[in-house]
Structures are given as C-alpha cells and as structure tokens.
Amino acid sequence: MLPTIDWEDGAVVMIDQRKLPGREVYVRCRTAKDVAKAIQTMVIRGAPAIGVAAAMGLTLEVRRSHATGTTQLATEFYRACELLAATRPTAVNLFWAIERMKRVFAAAMLAGQSTDELKATVGAESTLVHDEDVANCRALGAHGAEVVPADARVLTHCNAGALATGGYGTALGVIRGAVEAGKRVAVFADETRPFLQGARLTAWELVRDGIDTTVIADGMSGALMRAGRVDIVVVGADRIAANGDVANKIGTYTVAVLARAHGVPFYVAAPVSTIDLSLPDGSKIPIEERDGKELSHLGRAQLAPHGAHVWNPGFDVTPAEYVTGIITEHGICRAPFDKSLREACGVA
Ligand code: MRU
C-alpha cells in the first residue's frame, strides 16, 4: 500500500505530496506543531488523511511531554488540539478526529489514569483512527464497486486516493474495489487546477497500480461527457451536510452539473467521518480561501499579470439534488439524504 503516513522511530513520517510525482520525499514530524505545519502547507492533504495526521500529531505531543502531572499534560494536549484545529477549515474529518481524541482523553482523565497511561491511551486511539480509516475505505470501496459497470470509464476530480486517506482511498477506493471485483476500469482524472491533485497525485497512484489513466484539463470534462465517453463520476468529499450537500475540491460542482446534463451518474465516496449532521445544508460549510499565488503562478513562473485580482476558493458545494448516491463504509446512501445519512451515522 502507498506510504501516505506512518510511524518511524517515534516520528510521524509522511510522503511530501507537494513534490509528487517528480520526487518521493518524506517529511519527518516530531511535534504537533510539525504536523500542523505539514497539514497547512499541503505536505499531507485530503480530508481523511488530515484527520489521521492530527490524531498522530496529538500522540506525538503527549509522548514528548515532560509533564509531571496529568493536569499539565492535559493543558499541553488541549493546546495541541487547538493548534491542529486551526490548520484547515473545510474538511470535517480534521475536527472529527480531534474531537474523538479529546473524548478519549477526557474519559481517561476521569478514570484517573496516570501520565504514562494517558500517553498510551492517546497513542492507541490514534492507531485506531488510522486503522479504521483504511478499513472504512476498503469497505466503501467494496460497496461502491457494485455501481461501477463491468467495463467502465470513470471520471474523478482531485485526489481521493490512498494519499488523501490513511490508505486505499475513497473515490479511488471505489475504483480499486471495482478492479479487485474483476471489472475493467479506465479512469479520466481531471487535472484539478490550481494545485493539480488530479494530474500529479491521482494519475501517479493509478499508474502505479497499473490502472488505465487519462489526464484531462478541468475544462474538458463537458466535451468528454457529450462524446459519451464517461459512464460514471466518482469523487470524494471534505464535508457532507445533513441534507446531502457535498463540499469537495473546487470544480466538483461543475462536474456534477455536467454529469446531470449528460445523464451520467454522479457518486460521492466518503467515510461517515466526513458527514457533518450538525449542518442542515451546505450553505454553512466553511470554504477555505487559498493564496492567490496558487492560481496566478505555476511554481516560480507568473501566469497572470500583476494587477489582476485572483479568487481562489479551495472547495465548492454540490447541492444534493445532483448527487446520485453517497458511498460510505455502511453502504450507499440515496435520496432522501437527510434520512439515509442519519442511518449511515447510526443516528435514530
Ligand atoms: O485541498 P485538498 O487537496 O486537501 O482537497 C482534497 C479534496 O477535495 C478531496 O477530494 C477530499 O478531501 C476527499 S479525500 C478522500
């Protein structure tokens, strides 16, 4: 499996996704601050992956602590939670993971655990967060494989692969699941301007797996669908509101509208940790605004002239009406989403 993030000699090691596909470079984090910086600077990105990274960052922080008592350890732990929560606003998996770690920490404090025991508890929970994420991706991949035709041309946007999760992937998990089920799958990967997660990361992953991959510029997906060359769209998600509105990488909404116009099914693949039932609809999802330089420049080369304004939202919201189904580890949710998503989350 791809080495997205792992432990090595007491450090958290991540593949530097900014450098792919040209170079396989690894970044070593020794503190929660290092992990926060890695998330903020996109060394690691993708909703589930940043949740896993945050949980591991909290483990780093408590393990390195010299706190002499549990109150001091708690202060350091909660400070690290705040630091990590301030890194990126849209992907709810980040906050989900931090809240989960807080709950476990608080329960362990209440149970009277010593500092050493608390450190072990936090470490064990972050391992669970990571392992469960991989297992969830495999489970949703198997469910999603059922809606992929036997000979399928799949369009995906951004990177919702092993690199964006603890491993295996969500949208790419569905593609991997379909391939493992014996289906013939060819993938069109939107390049995904401006950070190019599709051209750089999705194509890198799929080519490594020997899956037929064609990179297209974002503006080409309409022509491709009109030519009848897309059977199904599968994308990931950063946050799904209670009514099924989906925030995902900027450009996803365009793909969804095009898919509807051409009668192509549009599926979203995400673990339930991406579902935010506290938000009634997508209008309340915080959308990250990113540095305009991502758009006006390509590396050091300037593309847009000085003086041009740049609008660079990292994500958009696709209204639920465009979504054919939301593929989770518990099965495929369909409209009415307010009911099916609550069921997937185990909420009565
Ligand atoms: O800005 P990014 O690269 O973190 O955005 C990633 C996406 O939008 C993914 O599609 C989403 O997080 C799902 S990842 C399984």
Coordinates of C-alpha atoms and ligand atoms in Angstrom, one line a residue:
M1 CA 0.0 0.0 0.0
L2 CA 1.1 3.6 -0.6
P3 CA 3.1 5.1 2.3
T4 CA 0.9 8.2 3.0
I5 CA 1.7 8.5 6.7
D6 CA 3.2 6.2 9.3
W7 CA 5.4 5.9 12.4
E8 CA 9.1 5.6 12.1
D9 CA 11.5 5.6 15.1
G10 CA 9.0 7.6 17.2
A11 CA 8.4 10.2 14.5
V12 CA 5.4 10.6 12.1
V13 CA 6.6 10.3 8.6
M14 CA 4.6 11.5 5.6
I15 CA 5.3 11.4 1.9
D16 CA 5.6 15.0 0.7
Q17 CA 2.6 15.4 -1.6
R18 CA 3.9 18.7 -2.9
K19 CA 6.8 17.0 -4.5
L20 CA 4.9 14.2 -6.3
P21 CA 5.1 12.8 -8.9
G22 CA 8.6 14.1 -9.6
R23 CA 10.2 13.1 -6.3
E24 CA 9.4 10.7 -3.5
V25 CA 10.5 12.8 -0.5
Y26 CA 9.4 12.1 3.1
V27 CA 8.8 14.7 5.8
R28 CA 9.5 13.7 9.5
C29 CA 7.3 15.3 12.2
R30 CA 8.4 15.2 15.8
T31 CA 5.8 17.6 17.4
A32 CA 2.1 18.5 16.9
K33 CA 3.4 21.8 15.6
D34 CA 5.4 20.0 12.8
V35 CA 2.2 18.1 11.9
A36 CA 0.1 21.3 11.9
K37 CA 2.7 22.9 9.5
A38 CA 2.6 19.8 7.3
I39 CA -1.2 20.0 7.0
Q40 CA -1.2 23.7 6.4
T41 CA 1.5 23.6 3.7
M42 CA -0.2 20.6 2.0
V43 CA 2.6 18.1 2.7
I44 CA -0.4 16.0 3.6
R45 CA -3.9 16.8 2.3
G46 CA -7.2 15.1 1.7
A47 CA -10.0 15.0 4.3
P48 CA -9.5 11.6 6.0
A49 CA -5.6 11.9 5.8
I50 CA -5.5 15.2 7.7
G51 CA -7.8 13.7 10.4
V52 CA -5.4 10.8 10.7
A53 CA -2.4 13.1 10.8
A54 CA -4.0 15.3 13.5
A55 CA -4.6 12.2 15.7
M56 CA -1.0 11.1 15.3
G57 CA 0.2 14.7 16.0
L58 CA -1.6 14.6 19.3
T59 CA 0.1 11.3 20.1
L60 CA 3.5 12.9 19.3
E61 CA 2.7 15.8 21.6
V62 CA 1.8 13.8 24.6
R63 CA 4.7 11.3 24.1
R64 CA 7.3 14.0 24.1
S65 CA 5.8 15.8 27.1
H66 CA 7.8 16.1 30.3
A67 CA 4.6 17.0 32.3
T68 CA 4.9 15.9 35.9
G69 CA 1.2 15.7 36.4
T70 CA -1.9 14.9 34.5
T71 CA -3.3 18.5 34.7
Q72 CA -0.1 19.8 33.0
L73 CA -0.3 17.0 30.4
A74 CA -4.0 17.9 29.7
T75 CA -3.1 21.6 29.2
E76 CA -0.4 20.6 26.6
F77 CA -2.8 18.1 24.9
Y78 CA -5.7 20.7 24.6
R79 CA -3.2 23.3 23.3
A80 CA -2.1 20.9 20.6
C81 CA -5.8 20.2 19.7
E82 CA -6.3 24.0 19.1
L83 CA -3.1 24.3 17.0
L84 CA -4.2 21.4 14.8
A85 CA -7.8 22.5 14.5
A86 CA -6.6 25.9 13.2
T87 CA -4.8 24.4 10.1
R88 CA -7.6 24.0 7.5
P89 CA -11.3 24.8 7.9
T90 CA -13.3 22.8 5.4
A91 CA -12.6 19.0 5.9
V92 CA -14.7 18.0 8.8
N93 CA -12.6 14.8 9.3
L94 CA -9.9 17.0 11.0
F95 CA -12.4 18.2 13.6
W96 CA -14.0 14.8 13.9
A97 CA -10.6 13.2 14.7
I98 CA -9.6 15.9 17.2
E99 CA -13.0 15.6 19.0
R100 CA -12.6 11.8 19.1
M101 CA -9.2 12.2 20.7
K102 CA -10.5 14.7 23.2
R103 CA -13.3 12.5 24.2
V104 CA -11.0 9.6 24.8
F105 CA -8.5 11.8 26.7
A106 CA -11.3 13.2 28.9
A107 CA -12.6 9.8 29.7
A108 CA -9.1 8.5 30.6
M109 CA -8.6 11.6 32.9
L110 CA -11.9 10.9 34.6
A111 CA -10.9 7.3 35.1
G112 CA -7.8 8.5 37.0
Q113 CA -5.1 7.4 34.5
S114 CA -1.5 8.4 35.2
T115 CA 0.5 10.4 32.7
D116 CA 2.1 7.3 31.3
E117 CA -1.3 5.6 31.0
L118 CA -2.7 8.7 29.3
K119 CA 0.1 8.7 26.8
A120 CA -0.6 5.0 26.0
T121 CA -4.3 5.7 25.6
V122 CA -3.8 8.6 23.2
G123 CA -1.3 6.5 21.2
A124 CA -3.7 3.6 21.0
E125 CA -6.6 5.8 19.9
S126 CA -4.6 7.4 17.1
T127 CA -3.6 3.9 15.8
L128 CA -7.3 3.1 15.8
V129 CA -8.2 6.2 13.9
H130 CA -5.6 5.3 11.2
D131 CA -6.5 1.6 11.0
E132 CA -10.3 2.2 10.9
D133 CA -9.8 4.8 8.2
V134 CA -8.1 2.2 6.0
A135 CA -10.7 -0.4 6.8
N136 CA -13.5 2.1 6.1
C137 CA -12.0 2.9 2.7
R138 CA -11.8 -0.8 1.8
A139 CA -15.5 -1.3 2.9
L140 CA -16.8 1.6 1.0
G141 CA -14.7 0.5 -2.0
A142 CA -16.4 -2.8 -2.0
H143 CA -19.9 -1.2 -1.7
G144 CA -19.0 1.3 -4.5
A145 CA -17.7 -1.4 -6.8
E146 CA -21.3 -2.6 -7.2
V147 CA -22.4 0.6 -9.0
V148 CA -19.4 0.6 -11.4
P149 CA -20.3 -1.0 -14.7
A150 CA -18.3 -4.1 -15.8
D151 CA -16.5 -2.2 -18.4
A152 CA -16.4 1.3 -17.0
R153 CA -15.0 4.7 -17.9
V154 CA -14.8 6.6 -14.7
L155 CA -14.3 10.3 -14.3
T156 CA -12.8 11.6 -11.0
H157 CA -11.8 15.0 -9.7
C158 CA -9.0 16.0 -7.4
N159 CA -7.3 13.1 -5.5
A160 CA -9.4 11.0 -3.2
G161 CA -7.0 8.2 -3.2
A162 CA -4.6 6.4 -0.8
L163 CA -2.7 9.7 -0.5
A164 CA -5.8 11.5 0.7
T165 CA -6.7 8.9 3.4
G166 CA -5.0 6.5 5.8
G167 CA -4.6 4.3 2.7
Y168 CA -6.6 2.8 -0.2
G169 CA -8.7 5.9 -0.9
T170 CA -12.4 6.8 -1.1
A171 CA -13.2 7.6 -4.8
L172 CA -10.1 5.7 -5.8
G173 CA -11.1 3.1 -3.2
V174 CA -14.2 2.5 -5.3
I175 CA -12.1 2.2 -8.4
R176 CA -9.7 -0.2 -6.7
G177 CA -12.7 -2.1 -5.4
A178 CA -14.2 -2.4 -8.9
V179 CA -10.8 -3.6 -10.3
E180 CA -10.5 -6.2 -7.5
A181 CA -14.0 -7.4 -8.3
G182 CA -12.8 -8.1 -11.8
K183 CA -14.2 -5.1 -13.6
R184 CA -12.3 -3.4 -16.5
V185 CA -11.9 0.2 -15.4
A186 CA -10.4 3.2 -17.3
V187 CA -10.1 6.4 -15.4
F188 CA -10.2 10.0 -16.6
A189 CA -8.5 12.2 -14.0
D190 CA -9.4 15.9 -14.0
E191 CA -6.0 17.7 -13.6
T192 CA -7.7 19.8 -10.8
R193 CA -6.4 23.4 -11.1
P194 CA -4.8 25.0 -9.4
F195 CA -3.0 22.6 -7.1
L196 CA -3.1 19.8 -9.7
Q197 CA -4.0 17.0 -7.3
G198 CA -5.6 15.1 -10.2
A199 CA -2.7 15.3 -12.7
R200 CA 0.0 14.9 -10.1
L201 CA -1.4 12.6 -7.4
T202 CA -4.4 10.6 -8.8
A203 CA -2.6 9.8 -12.0
W204 CA 0.6 8.8 -10.0
E205 CA -1.4 6.4 -7.8
L206 CA -3.4 4.9 -10.6
V207 CA -0.4 4.4 -12.9
R208 CA 1.5 2.7 -10.0
D209 CA -1.5 0.3 -9.7
G210 CA -1.5 -0.4 -13.4
I211 CA -4.9 1.2 -13.9
D212 CA -5.6 2.8 -17.3
T213 CA -5.4 6.5 -16.7
T214 CA -6.0 9.6 -18.9
V215 CA -5.4 13.1 -17.5
I216 CA -7.7 15.8 -18.8
A217 CA -7.8 19.6 -18.2
D218 CA -10.7 20.6 -16.0
G219 CA -12.4 22.3 -18.8
M220 CA -12.5 19.2 -20.9
S221 CA -15.0 17.1 -18.9
G222 CA -18.0 18.5 -20.6
A223 CA -16.8 17.6 -24.1
L224 CA -15.8 14.2 -22.8
M225 CA -19.3 13.5 -21.4
R226 CA -21.0 14.9 -24.5
A227 CA -18.9 12.5 -26.6
G228 CA -20.4 9.7 -24.5
R229 CA -17.1 8.7 -23.0
V230 CA -17.9 8.8 -19.3
D231 CA -20.1 6.1 -17.7
I232 CA -19.9 7.2 -14.1
V233 CA -18.4 10.0 -12.0
V234 CA -16.9 9.2 -8.6
V235 CA -15.4 11.9 -6.3
G236 CA -14.5 12.3 -2.7
A237 CA -15.8 14.8 -0.1
D238 CA -14.5 17.1 2.5
R239 CA -17.8 17.7 4.3
I240 CA -21.3 16.4 3.7
A241 CA -24.2 18.4 5.3
A242 CA -27.2 16.6 6.8
N243 CA -29.3 17.2 3.6
G244 CA -26.6 15.6 1.3
D245 CA -25.0 18.8 0.0
V246 CA -21.3 18.0 -0.6
A247 CA -18.3 20.2 -0.2
N248 CA -15.3 18.9 -2.2
K249 CA -12.4 20.3 -4.3
I250 CA -13.3 23.4 -6.3
G251 CA -14.6 22.2 -9.7
T252 CA -16.6 19.3 -8.3
Y253 CA -19.9 21.3 -8.7
T254 CA -19.2 22.0 -12.4
V255 CA -18.6 18.2 -12.9
A256 CA -21.8 17.4 -11.1
V257 CA -23.9 19.8 -13.2
L258 CA -22.3 18.5 -16.4
A259 CA -23.0 14.9 -15.3
R260 CA -26.7 15.7 -14.7
A261 CA -26.9 17.4 -18.1
H262 CA -25.5 14.3 -19.8
G263 CA -27.3 11.7 -17.8
V264 CA -24.1 10.4 -16.1
P265 CA -24.5 9.1 -12.6
F266 CA -22.6 11.2 -10.0
Y267 CA -21.4 9.4 -6.9
V268 CA -19.6 10.7 -3.8
A269 CA -17.5 8.3 -1.8
A270 CA -16.7 9.2 1.8
P271 CA -16.5 7.6 5.2
V272 CA -19.1 8.7 7.7
S273 CA -16.5 10.7 9.5
T274 CA -17.0 13.2 6.6
I275 CA -20.7 13.6 7.3
D276 CA -21.5 16.7 9.5
L277 CA -25.0 16.3 10.7
S278 CA -24.7 19.5 12.7
L279 CA -25.0 21.5 9.5
P280 CA -28.5 21.4 7.9
D281 CA -27.2 22.2 4.5
G282 CA -24.1 23.1 2.5
S283 CA -24.5 26.9 2.9
K284 CA -22.9 26.7 6.3
I285 CA -19.8 24.8 5.3
P286 CA -16.7 27.0 5.8
I287 CA -14.9 27.2 2.5
E288 CA -11.1 27.7 2.6
E289 CA -9.8 30.6 0.6
R290 CA -6.3 29.9 -0.5
D291 CA -3.3 32.0 -1.5
G292 CA -4.0 33.6 -4.9
K293 CA -0.4 32.7 -5.9
E294 CA -1.6 29.1 -6.4
L295 CA -3.6 30.4 -9.3
S296 CA -1.5 33.4 -10.6
H297 CA 1.7 31.4 -10.6
L298 CA 2.9 28.0 -11.6
G299 CA 5.9 27.3 -9.4
R300 CA 8.0 30.4 -9.8
A301 CA 6.6 31.3 -13.2
Q302 CA 4.0 34.0 -13.2
L303 CA 0.9 33.2 -15.3
A304 CA -1.5 36.2 -14.6
P305 CA -0.3 39.8 -14.8
H306 CA 0.4 41.9 -11.8
G307 CA -2.8 43.9 -11.0
A308 CA -5.3 41.0 -11.9
H309 CA -7.4 40.0 -9.0
V310 CA -7.5 36.3 -8.1
W311 CA -10.3 34.4 -6.4
N312 CA -9.1 31.1 -5.1
P313 CA -11.6 29.1 -3.1
G314 CA -10.3 25.6 -2.3
F315 CA -13.7 23.9 -2.4
D316 CA -17.2 24.2 -3.7
V317 CA -20.6 22.8 -2.6
T318 CA -22.5 20.5 -4.8
P319 CA -26.3 20.6 -4.0
A320 CA -27.7 17.2 -3.0
E321 CA -30.0 17.2 -6.0
Y322 CA -27.1 16.5 -8.3
V323 CA -25.8 13.5 -6.2
T324 CA -26.9 10.0 -7.3
G325 CA -25.6 8.4 -4.2
I326 CA -23.1 8.8 -1.3
I327 CA -21.0 5.7 -0.9
T328 CA -20.0 5.0 2.8
E329 CA -18.5 2.1 4.6
H330 CA -22.0 1.1 5.7
G331 CA -23.5 1.1 2.2
I332 CA -24.8 3.6 -0.4
C333 CA -27.0 6.4 0.8
R334 CA -29.6 7.7 -1.6
A335 CA -32.2 10.5 -1.5
P336 CA -33.8 11.5 0.8
F337 CA -30.3 12.0 2.2
D338 CA -31.5 13.5 5.5
K339 CA -32.8 10.1 6.3
S340 CA -30.2 7.8 4.7
L341 CA -27.2 9.8 6.1
R342 CA -28.6 9.7 9.6
E343 CA -29.0 6.0 9.3
A344 CA -25.4 5.6 8.0
C345 CA -24.2 7.6 11.0
G346 CA -26.2 5.4 13.4
V347 CA -28.4 8.3 14.5
A348 CA -32.1 7.4 15.0
Ligands
MRU1 O1 -7.2 20.7 -0.8 P1 -7.2 19.2 -0.7 O2 -6.2 18.5 -1.6 O3 -7.0 18.7 0.8 O4 -8.6 18.7 -1.1 C1 -8.9 17.3 -1.2 C2 -10.2 17.0 -1.7 O5 -11.0 17.9 -2.0 C3 -10.6 15.6 -1.8 O6 -11.4 15.3 -2.8 C4 -11.3 15.2 -0.5 O7 -10.6 15.6 0.6 C5 -11.6 13.8 -0.4 S1 -10.2 12.9 0.0 C6 -10.6 11.3 0.2

